[in-house]
XYZ file of C-alpha atoms in Angstrom:
702
model
C 0.000 0.000 0.000
C 1.427 3.438 -0.885
C 0.966 6.914 0.649
C -1.309 9.667 -0.695
C 0.682 12.580 -2.234
C -0.705 15.848 -3.487
C -4.185 15.650 -4.939
C -3.735 12.184 -6.395
C -3.444 8.915 -4.567
C -0.773 6.445 -5.422
C -2.177 3.135 -4.256
C -0.370 -0.160 -4.321
C -3.107 -2.666 -5.086
C -2.586 -6.425 -4.808
C -2.785 -8.490 -7.959
C -6.125 -9.971 -6.977
C -7.626 -6.530 -6.595
C -6.185 -5.424 -9.951
C -7.803 -8.348 -11.677
C -11.119 -7.511 -9.951
C -10.847 -3.957 -11.252
C -10.825 -5.243 -14.749
C -14.052 -7.206 -14.266
C -16.457 -4.308 -14.247
C -18.019 -1.297 -12.651
C -18.938 -3.074 -9.384
C -15.332 -3.269 -8.298
C -14.720 0.434 -8.965
C -17.062 1.288 -6.080
C -14.952 -0.732 -3.655
C -11.845 1.034 -4.908
C -13.464 4.417 -4.330
C -14.309 3.475 -0.759
C -10.751 2.311 -0.199
C -9.438 5.573 -1.605
C -11.684 7.474 0.822
C -10.346 5.531 3.759
C -6.779 6.183 2.664
C -7.582 9.866 2.285
C -8.876 9.954 5.863
C -5.724 8.250 7.078
C -3.628 10.824 5.226
C -5.503 13.703 6.844
C -5.130 12.119 10.278
C -1.414 11.540 9.848
C -0.963 15.051 8.476
C -2.668 16.570 11.506
C -0.580 14.440 13.825
C 2.568 15.416 11.949
C 1.703 19.091 12.285
C 1.078 18.596 16.001
C 4.384 16.753 16.460
C 6.311 19.366 14.473
C 4.801 22.117 16.565
C 5.906 20.300 19.696
C 9.346 19.803 18.207
C 9.613 23.460 17.294
C 8.547 24.361 20.794
C 11.247 22.190 22.268
C 13.832 23.605 19.845
C 12.931 27.152 20.696
C 13.051 26.331 24.351
C 16.452 24.780 24.091
C 17.781 27.594 21.924
C 16.651 30.225 24.364
C 18.289 28.416 27.244
C 21.603 27.494 25.599
C 21.985 30.090 22.867
C 25.532 31.074 23.744
C 26.913 27.620 24.657
C 25.358 25.435 21.932
C 27.601 22.930 20.110
C 27.113 20.395 17.401
C 27.011 17.629 20.026
C 24.126 19.333 21.854
C 22.198 19.700 18.623
C 22.584 15.992 18.002
C 21.242 15.178 21.486
C 18.254 17.497 21.020
C 17.411 15.837 17.746
C 17.376 12.463 19.476
C 15.109 13.817 22.214
C 12.713 15.293 19.661
C 12.645 11.994 17.871
C 11.504 10.245 21.089
C 8.731 12.776 21.694
C 7.533 12.443 18.123
C 7.451 8.677 18.406
C 5.602 8.774 21.766
C 3.050 11.285 20.574
C 2.236 9.305 17.455
C 1.947 6.082 19.415
C -0.080 7.776 22.173
C -2.642 9.259 19.819
C -2.901 6.088 17.744
C -3.328 3.922 20.832
C -5.927 6.237 22.353
C -7.944 6.303 19.132
C -7.959 2.515 18.982
C -8.887 2.104 22.648
C -11.747 4.549 22.357
C -12.971 2.968 19.147
C -12.940 -0.493 20.720
C -14.413 0.838 24.007
C -11.591 -0.640 26.057
C -12.338 1.644 28.975
C -9.770 0.546 31.515
C -6.904 0.669 29.047
C -8.070 4.062 27.793
C -8.083 5.357 31.355
C -4.557 4.043 31.849
C -3.402 5.732 28.641
C -4.935 9.035 29.664
C -3.276 8.819 33.050
C 0.053 8.179 31.322
C -0.491 11.188 29.089
C -1.279 13.370 32.070
C 1.927 12.246 33.746
C 3.925 13.196 30.622
C 2.277 16.602 30.607
C 3.057 17.055 34.276
C 6.716 16.078 33.783
C 7.060 18.320 30.748
C 5.613 21.165 32.729
C 7.985 20.607 35.626
C 11.102 20.130 33.454
C 9.938 22.804 31.015
C 10.783 20.630 28.057
C 7.812 22.109 26.147
C 6.927 25.699 25.512
C 3.587 27.061 26.672
C 1.741 26.705 23.373
C 2.904 23.129 22.862
C 2.027 22.192 26.418
C -1.413 23.747 26.078
C -1.977 21.923 22.812
C -1.094 18.575 24.426
C -3.338 19.267 27.404
C -6.213 20.186 25.115
C -5.815 16.959 23.193
C -5.884 14.869 26.375
C -8.916 16.801 27.660
C -10.763 16.223 24.408
C -10.019 12.522 24.562
C -11.173 12.381 28.191
C -14.425 14.055 27.222
C -14.874 11.665 24.355
C -14.400 8.719 26.700
C -16.814 10.250 29.200
C -19.436 10.684 26.490
C -18.991 7.072 25.448
C -19.487 5.946 29.033
C -22.569 8.128 29.413
C -24.032 6.680 26.234
C -23.376 3.171 27.510
C -25.100 3.924 30.812
C -28.101 5.392 29.020
C -28.793 2.214 27.092
C -31.440 -0.012 28.686
C -29.615 -3.102 27.438
C -26.540 -2.384 29.576
C -26.047 -5.120 32.134
C -25.580 -4.438 35.822
C -21.880 -5.294 35.803
C -21.191 -3.060 32.815
C -23.259 -0.292 34.379
C -21.258 -0.338 37.585
C -17.968 -0.428 35.658
C -19.032 2.577 33.606
C -19.992 4.458 36.774
C -16.583 3.840 38.322
C -14.810 4.810 35.104
C -16.766 8.033 34.763
C -16.043 8.808 38.399
C -12.301 8.310 37.722
C -12.598 10.812 34.900
C -13.688 13.357 37.515
C -17.371 13.446 36.570
C -18.856 11.833 39.706
C -22.104 13.863 39.855
C -22.897 12.999 36.260
C -22.066 9.345 36.886
C -24.389 9.179 39.896
C -27.264 10.853 38.086
C -26.863 8.540 35.090
C -26.768 5.548 37.443
C -30.119 6.483 38.971
C -31.594 7.310 35.572
C -30.544 3.918 34.262
C -32.313 2.130 37.105
C -35.387 4.291 36.608
C -35.592 3.483 32.894
C -35.322 -0.221 33.579
C -38.005 0.094 36.262
C -40.361 1.897 33.903
C -39.800 -0.729 31.231
C -40.487 -3.564 33.662
C -43.598 -1.830 35.000
C -45.010 -1.516 31.494
C -44.439 -5.201 30.886
C -46.200 -6.143 34.135
C -49.661 -7.594 33.713
C -52.557 -5.313 34.577
C -54.360 -5.661 37.946
C -57.464 -6.930 36.170
C -55.613 -10.062 35.057
C -53.904 -10.737 38.396
C -56.005 -12.006 41.274
C -55.920 -10.747 44.860
C -52.719 -9.055 45.930
C -50.590 -10.651 43.217
C -50.408 -7.410 41.239
C -49.560 -5.354 44.305
C -46.939 -7.876 45.362
C -45.316 -7.978 41.938
C -45.289 -4.209 41.518
C -44.126 -3.474 45.049
C -41.364 -6.052 44.847
C -40.250 -4.653 41.493
C -40.062 -1.060 42.730
C -38.381 -1.698 46.057
C -35.934 -4.239 44.669
C -34.925 -1.626 42.087
C -34.465 0.951 44.831
C -32.431 -1.572 46.806
C -30.168 -2.300 43.828
C -29.722 1.389 43.072
C -28.836 1.977 46.710
C -26.294 -0.820 46.628
C -24.725 0.515 43.430
C -24.623 4.051 44.793
C -23.024 3.060 48.070
C -20.571 0.776 46.297
C -19.335 3.515 43.980
C -19.711 6.677 46.045
C -19.978 5.556 49.658
C -21.999 7.747 51.988
C -20.922 11.125 50.644
C -23.696 13.586 51.607
C -24.276 14.978 48.124
C -24.760 11.571 46.536
C -26.739 10.221 49.513
C -29.105 13.183 49.282
C -29.668 12.614 45.574
C -30.270 8.909 46.212
C -32.878 9.622 48.904
C -34.658 12.144 46.699
C -34.741 9.650 43.847
C -35.975 6.826 46.101
C -38.757 9.021 47.498
C -39.842 9.869 43.968
C -40.007 6.188 42.991
C -41.972 5.393 46.152
C -44.440 8.172 45.421
C -44.839 6.890 41.874
C -45.601 3.420 43.214
C -48.132 4.769 45.702
C -49.899 6.898 43.102
C -49.998 3.990 40.667
C -51.520 1.670 43.260
C -53.986 4.358 44.272
C -55.270 4.564 40.714
C -55.213 0.852 39.976
C -56.230 -0.708 43.299
C -57.037 1.561 46.208
C -59.497 4.091 44.807
C -62.091 1.554 43.701
C -61.709 -0.668 46.767
C -61.862 2.265 49.185
C -65.006 3.661 47.596
C -66.762 0.296 47.775
C -65.669 -0.418 51.337
C -63.258 -3.149 50.281
C -61.051 -2.651 53.296
C -59.401 -6.050 53.051
C -58.046 -5.319 49.564
C -56.817 -1.890 50.602
C -55.275 -3.220 53.801
C -53.551 -6.036 51.954
C -52.129 -3.574 49.445
C -50.708 -1.319 52.146
C -49.430 -4.236 54.203
C -47.532 -5.714 51.250
C -45.912 -2.405 50.328
C -44.918 -1.647 53.895
C -43.422 -5.107 54.220
C -41.166 -4.591 51.208
C -40.420 -1.018 52.230
C -39.215 -2.057 55.683
C -36.453 -4.146 54.163
C -34.811 -0.945 52.928
C -34.465 0.475 56.426
C -31.379 -1.697 56.948
C -29.817 0.223 54.052
C -30.630 3.544 55.674
C -33.690 4.361 53.562
C -36.784 5.009 55.700
C -39.515 5.325 53.088
C -42.452 3.999 55.107
C -43.511 7.511 56.068
C -43.869 8.351 52.373
C -46.200 5.404 51.836
C -48.185 6.133 54.978
C -48.693 9.752 54.011
C -50.067 8.797 50.600
C -52.034 5.710 51.631
C -53.644 6.987 54.817
C -56.419 9.143 53.231
C -57.624 6.243 51.093
C -57.473 3.792 53.974
C -59.537 6.206 56.044
C -62.031 6.381 53.188
C -62.182 2.591 53.094
C -62.718 2.524 56.857
C -65.649 4.904 56.604
C -67.236 2.991 53.739
C -66.828 -0.292 55.581
C -68.368 1.063 58.761
C -71.275 2.462 56.774
C -71.868 -0.958 55.261
C -71.857 -2.556 58.728
C -74.420 -0.033 59.921
C -76.700 -0.561 56.931
C -76.486 -4.345 57.076
C -77.271 -4.363 60.796
C -80.322 -2.191 60.250
C -81.597 -4.480 57.504
C -81.264 -7.538 59.734
C -82.857 -5.789 62.717
C -85.998 -5.293 60.664
C -86.465 -9.074 60.471
C -84.924 -10.169 63.779
C -87.272 -12.130 66.061
C -85.033 -11.266 69.028
C -84.512 -14.855 70.097
C -81.045 -15.778 71.311
C -79.161 -18.545 69.527
C -75.597 -19.767 69.299
C -73.582 -18.851 66.200
C -74.412 -20.858 63.103
C -72.286 -23.969 62.793
C -71.788 -24.357 66.549
C -72.410 -27.924 67.710
C -74.171 -28.670 70.964
C -72.741 -31.083 73.492
C -74.467 -33.637 75.658
C -72.759 -33.001 78.971
C -73.667 -30.091 81.192
C -70.016 -29.165 81.659
C -69.461 -29.015 77.926
C -72.596 -26.955 77.473
C -71.486 -24.465 80.115
C -68.102 -24.154 78.459
C -69.791 -23.598 75.120
C -72.052 -20.894 76.519
C -69.065 -19.081 77.956
C -67.040 -19.186 74.742
C -69.914 -18.868 72.255
C -72.495 -16.465 73.737
C -76.050 -16.587 72.507
C -77.138 -13.554 70.515
C -79.960 -12.723 68.161
C -79.470 -12.994 64.399
C -78.733 -9.299 63.852
C -76.259 -9.229 66.752
C -74.410 -12.264 65.400
C -74.132 -10.587 62.004
C -73.025 -7.325 63.576
C -70.363 -9.193 65.539
C -69.176 -11.063 62.457
C -68.821 -7.879 60.413
C -66.962 -6.057 63.187
C -64.632 -9.029 63.685
C -63.752 -9.027 59.978
C -63.335 -5.266 60.036
C -60.885 -5.312 62.952
C -59.020 -8.246 61.470
C -58.491 -6.267 58.279
C -57.308 -3.186 60.146
C -55.012 -5.130 62.498
C -52.034 -5.466 60.112
C -52.074 -1.699 59.515
C -50.756 -0.786 62.958
C -48.066 1.422 61.429
C -50.785 3.690 60.032
C -51.784 4.358 63.644
C -55.454 3.893 62.876
C -56.321 2.560 66.328
C -58.139 5.655 67.524
C -59.992 6.096 64.265
C -60.927 2.415 64.145
C -62.116 2.236 67.738
C -64.107 5.406 67.264
C -65.718 3.927 64.159
C -66.640 0.695 65.943
C -68.066 2.686 68.835
C -70.195 4.698 66.412
C -71.630 1.671 64.608
C -72.275 -0.011 67.966
C -74.061 3.120 69.146
C -76.121 3.016 65.964
C -76.963 -0.633 66.598
C -77.989 0.189 70.178
C -80.303 2.865 68.773
C -81.949 0.117 66.738
C -82.372 -1.964 69.884
C -83.899 0.981 71.729
C -86.215 1.509 68.786
C -87.303 -2.128 69.145
C -88.645 -1.506 72.662
C -92.433 -0.997 72.886
C -93.315 2.664 73.208
C -89.928 3.820 71.937
C -91.582 5.701 69.063
C -92.599 8.326 71.616
C -88.901 9.122 72.133
C -87.862 8.608 68.531
C -86.504 12.134 68.256
C -83.831 11.186 70.792
C -82.452 8.365 68.650
C -79.763 9.698 66.352
C -79.292 8.381 62.858
C -82.342 6.125 62.676
C -84.000 7.968 59.818
C -86.679 5.810 58.246
C -85.267 2.513 59.465
C -87.841 -0.087 60.420
C -87.149 -2.323 63.403
C -89.176 -5.286 64.556
C -90.702 -4.584 67.975
C -89.743 -6.834 70.889
C -93.192 -7.608 72.285
C -92.427 -9.930 75.200
C -90.230 -9.383 78.216
C -87.994 -12.213 77.026
C -87.478 -10.472 73.691
C -86.801 -7.168 75.412
C -84.253 -8.735 77.733
C -82.705 -10.327 74.637
C -82.081 -6.791 73.372
C -80.119 -6.117 76.540
C -78.279 -9.415 76.191
C -77.170 -8.415 72.692
C -75.825 -5.040 73.774
C -74.326 -6.190 77.078
C -72.423 -9.149 75.666
C -71.130 -7.151 72.715
C -69.947 -4.208 74.825
C -68.602 -6.095 77.812
C -66.907 -9.094 76.224
C -67.071 -9.571 72.481
C -65.995 -6.182 71.130
C -63.206 -5.552 73.691
C -61.810 -8.993 72.925
C -61.999 -8.266 69.206
C -60.197 -4.951 69.737
C -57.132 -6.915 70.820
C -56.565 -7.515 67.114
C -55.410 -3.923 66.925
C -52.505 -4.585 69.269
C -49.072 -4.950 67.597
C -48.632 -8.286 65.886
C -45.930 -10.695 66.963
C -42.937 -10.807 64.687
C -43.593 -13.141 61.824
C -41.107 -15.560 60.281
C -41.737 -14.033 56.880
C -39.627 -10.910 56.809
C -41.465 -9.676 53.735
C -44.671 -9.331 55.736
C -43.228 -7.342 58.591
C -44.464 -3.823 59.124
C -42.890 -0.992 61.104
C -42.908 -1.828 64.787
C -44.703 0.337 67.330
C -42.678 1.566 70.284
C -43.418 0.261 73.806
C -44.544 3.753 74.807
C -47.154 3.727 72.049
C -48.349 0.306 73.160
C -48.748 1.519 76.730
C -50.685 4.574 75.590
C -53.207 2.331 73.892
C -54.225 0.585 77.119
C -56.001 3.581 78.714
C -57.376 4.483 75.307
C -59.036 1.083 74.991
C -60.319 1.300 78.549
C -61.980 4.612 77.789
C -63.370 3.102 74.592
C -64.900 0.236 76.591
C -66.482 2.747 78.965
C -68.088 4.503 76.004
C -69.499 1.186 74.839
C -70.925 0.658 78.314
C -72.584 4.067 78.204
C -74.412 3.003 75.053
C -75.617 -0.112 76.881
C -76.697 2.098 79.780
C -78.913 4.065 77.403
C -80.638 0.863 76.313
C -80.964 -0.364 79.897
C -82.358 2.987 81.009
C -84.902 2.894 78.194
C -85.923 -0.624 79.188
C -86.247 0.296 82.874
C -88.043 3.542 82.135
C -90.569 1.750 79.969
C -91.263 -0.946 82.559
C -91.394 1.582 85.400
C -93.959 3.604 83.496
C -95.992 0.451 82.868
C -96.016 -0.143 86.620
C -96.772 3.399 87.720
C -99.340 4.374 85.089
C -102.425 2.695 83.707
C -103.210 2.474 80.012
C -105.491 5.478 80.456
C -102.673 7.538 81.897
C -103.775 7.404 85.517
C -101.133 6.827 88.174
C -101.136 3.797 90.430
C -98.749 5.378 92.933
C -100.554 8.278 94.612
C -100.489 9.991 97.995
C -104.135 8.994 98.534
C -102.971 5.375 98.852
C -101.579 6.391 102.255
C -103.536 9.450 103.355
C -106.953 7.756 102.978
C -106.051 4.822 105.261
C -106.550 6.931 108.375
C -110.028 7.954 107.169
C -111.298 4.370 107.242
C -112.898 3.029 110.393
C -111.887 -0.554 109.633
C -108.614 -2.116 110.681
C -106.250 -2.200 107.660
C -105.190 -5.533 106.300
C -101.455 -5.136 106.462
C -99.899 -6.179 103.206
C -97.638 -4.417 100.692
C -99.483 -2.049 98.359
C -100.578 -3.514 94.986
C -98.047 -1.488 92.994
C -95.167 -2.861 95.058
C -96.591 -6.354 94.787
C -96.586 -5.882 91.021
C -93.048 -4.544 91.216
C -91.933 -7.643 93.125
C -93.644 -9.984 90.662
C -92.131 -8.181 87.672
C -88.644 -8.195 89.141
C -88.958 -11.879 90.029
C -90.065 -12.722 86.515
C -87.350 -10.619 84.888
C -84.744 -12.150 87.201
C -85.790 -15.630 86.100
C -85.632 -14.732 82.394
C -82.344 -12.854 82.724
C -80.715 -15.652 84.705
C -81.517 -18.103 81.928
C -80.213 -15.740 79.268
C -77.074 -14.657 81.110
C -75.757 -18.081 82.072
C -72.383 -17.555 83.675
C -72.903 -13.794 83.454
C -75.316 -13.182 86.339
C -73.798 -9.765 86.870
C -75.685 -8.490 83.822
C -79.007 -9.640 85.328
C -78.152 -8.089 88.698
C -77.327 -4.726 87.143
C -80.604 -4.786 85.218
C -82.674 -5.526 88.357
C -80.871 -2.845 90.355
C -81.486 -0.272 87.658
C -85.163 -1.160 87.246
C -85.840 -0.987 90.982
C -83.918 2.274 91.276
C -85.965 3.748 88.447
C -89.233 3.107 90.298
C -88.010 4.246 93.713
C -86.285 7.338 92.331
C -89.475 8.257 90.519
C -91.286 8.069 93.864
C -88.551 10.085 95.552
C -88.696 12.820 92.913
C -92.491 12.971 92.446
C -93.256 16.497 93.637
C -97.044 16.047 93.470
C -96.833 12.976 95.688
C -94.805 14.719 98.371
C -96.767 17.948 98.226
C -99.920 16.021 99.099
C -98.117 14.002 101.768
C -96.560 17.038 103.433
C -99.025 19.858 102.766
C -102.142 18.334 101.257
C -105.722 18.761 102.517
C -105.543 15.337 104.127
C -102.218 14.945 105.980
C -100.443 11.658 106.319
C -101.552 9.873 109.474
C -100.025 7.110 111.624
C -101.707 4.256 109.733
C -100.730 5.711 106.386
C -97.160 6.058 107.628
C -97.218 2.425 108.777
C -98.348 1.285 105.317
C -95.697 3.417 103.613
C -93.080 2.081 106.013
C -94.202 -1.496 105.244
C -93.969 -0.927 101.490
C -90.438 0.398 101.773
C -89.338 -2.402 104.107
C -90.877 -4.881 101.675
C -88.771 -3.411 98.878
C -85.647 -3.529 101.029
C -86.274 -7.143 101.991
C -86.929 -8.682 98.580
C -84.147 -6.665 96.924
C -81.743 -7.725 99.653
C -82.738 -11.372 99.342
C -82.474 -11.145 95.563
C -79.034 -9.534 95.886
C -79.884 -6.481 93.854
C -80.047 -3.926 96.662
C -77.498 -1.230 95.924
C -76.101 1.178 98.473
C -77.624 4.041 96.583
C -81.060 2.433 96.624
C -80.806 1.641 100.340
C -79.905 5.256 101.059
C -82.761 6.611 98.933
C -85.331 4.375 100.665
C -84.125 5.402 104.119
C -84.302 9.044 103.063
C -87.905 8.879 101.856
C -88.940 6.928 104.978
C -87.473 9.717 107.103
C -89.292 12.248 104.953
C -92.613 10.495 105.553
C -91.919 10.335 109.299
C -91.182 14.055 109.345
C -94.461 14.720 107.550
C -96.364 12.967 110.358
C -94.329 14.761 113.002
C -95.275 18.049 111.391
C -98.922 17.354 112.295
C -98.047 17.100 115.988
C -98.315 13.320 116.205
C -95.503 11.181 117.548
C -95.029 8.692 114.689
C -92.988 6.243 116.699
C -95.784 5.641 119.241
C -98.043 4.183 116.553
C -95.428 2.273 114.584
C -95.009 -1.417 115.469
C -91.853 -2.388 117.267
C -89.353 -5.149 116.694
C -89.357 -7.206 113.509
C -92.979 -6.639 112.602
C -92.258 -5.044 109.222
C -89.735 -7.715 108.312
C -92.108 -10.506 109.287
C -95.029 -9.105 107.318
C -92.787 -8.469 104.330
C -91.426 -12.004 104.494
C -94.939 -13.498 104.656
C -95.903 -11.376 101.660
C -92.928 -12.665 99.697
C -93.886 -16.251 100.480
C -97.490 -15.651 99.475
C -96.538 -13.953 96.248
C -94.114 -16.732 95.384
C -96.558 -19.484 96.432
C -94.423 -20.871 99.263
C -96.589 -19.790 102.256
C -97.572 -22.277 105.005
C -100.416 -20.880 107.175
C -100.475 -23.708 109.727
C -98.235 -21.970 112.212
C -99.551 -18.446 111.791
C -101.319 -17.154 114.942
C -104.018 -14.502 114.878
C -103.220 -11.239 116.571
C -105.408 -8.181 116.478
C -102.498 -5.817 116.373
C -100.456 -7.792 113.869
C -101.146 -9.129 110.420
C -103.056 -12.427 110.459
C -103.129 -15.220 108.031
C -106.713 -14.513 107.146
C -106.205 -10.801 106.768
C -103.107 -11.337 104.703
C -104.842 -13.843 102.539
C -107.859 -11.574 102.202
C -105.745 -8.578 101.260
C -103.661 -10.592 98.898
C -106.666 -12.004 97.131
C -108.299 -8.678 96.487
């Protein structure tokens, strides 16, 4: 092959090529291309020759200026040899660098550039090159460095670049002094691959359950983890790079959250699909927690974006519970049964154990319980969202709504319908019998006292699971301790809802006792003031209204005891409250006491004795039934004293006419036996001044 000279090219062509030239026009094209390549080589060599000559001239001028007066022929010979070495090195350096860059041999190119920089540094120190030559050499090296950097950047920008090649390119670009660019390109490369993989992921409509969420979450957080590893491996924990990494990771996390909101959470939250939403959040938090070991705490980003939709799902779910409970209450017959699917056992011990573990509720209460259990189970894994207060408040609200339905089921509750919040046009089946009405109380009491508080334990922090992917951020011990009083207060609010139902029940039954269907009262002052107007000896026996009170309480106690097996406390509280309602009504009845204390017919000794007997009768049967509260005992003693004072105000000594000893207790006890059908009259002796068997029997039969 020959060199190009002038405008014409003298080319030494092999014999085979010369023969091909003679074959036709097709070969002439190949020759033209070859001529073009040779022309390019000539231009390259010419430019290199010019560069080398300029360097040589610079060295010559430098040497001449330094040794102008003492130069000899021997020195000139040495300088020529030195120039020859520089020319040879420069040609080889540029040729080698061109080849290395063309073949993308990065490490060798870096080594060559470092060698060139050392030569420049030595030339600068020894001043073997003038300023223009030195600047020209530096410019050439800088241009080649930039060319290599651009090649590396292009490699990193390609999605097909493998992880190993990507990391090598990052390190090489960092060695070239372009660390910030290398770090940015590293993150961009991971982001492009992530976007490509996300597009190739199947849509949520084709993946069942949480498979789509799992796949997407794993893809995003594994990419963040790999980017973090690459960043730390190349740049360590330098603040500037760490800050850029965190910003990038937050952006990817936000993109994931927004994508899941559109694809999964919005529809499920609107429809009340709490389980789907909870599963989505739980999966993402599980993957996100794995990054905390690498110093990336991204859970707060997810929580901030997910929380509004989870709250929406909570509200929709609670609304569904409320609506479903109302629909079932409209058809509930208010009979208590065990949960469906519960088997009965033959032995009494087994049955008692079953009753304790599986309480009997009505159909609507069982459904309410089932829905709340599912609701709390779905919320439980989301402890890191700190939804405890919101969840407990929601459960308390739906329970309060359910209690309103139970109150509405009591006979006569329509008169107080304006006091029941949120009922609207809901229809509830009325509980006609006392057993059905007590079943309403059983529903509310068991739910508030046992079932719901036990279900709320699902909101406590979960034990650490073996599957690290399902772990969520742990709650601190201080937070756990703060939840205990919160749940206690929540349980007290549930109890206050039950108290409203119990008060409604007791008020209704007290009114049935005190008033007739026509609205007349059965408990009047005339019951006592008119006794002293009669010339006949009274037949000492508790007044009819207190007999009816005793019978009602006895009947309710029997029903409640059967319903509250193993939970007699509920029955006791009900009896206490019902008795207190009647006695407090008597204590607060201003018309009654105005007639007793200042009426036209004052209370006399016999009337006081009858009133005293009625109150002692109440004290006795409530004490024997174990539903006499301290408050009730104090109220009864207070109204007895008030009646005594009313007699004293007339100038009569009440204690002279009142029987002594255990007379009141004996008469009250005989009355209890008669009313319960356990009286034996064989041993009862007649006494003019004390109740007789015949008089008792006569009074009791009227």
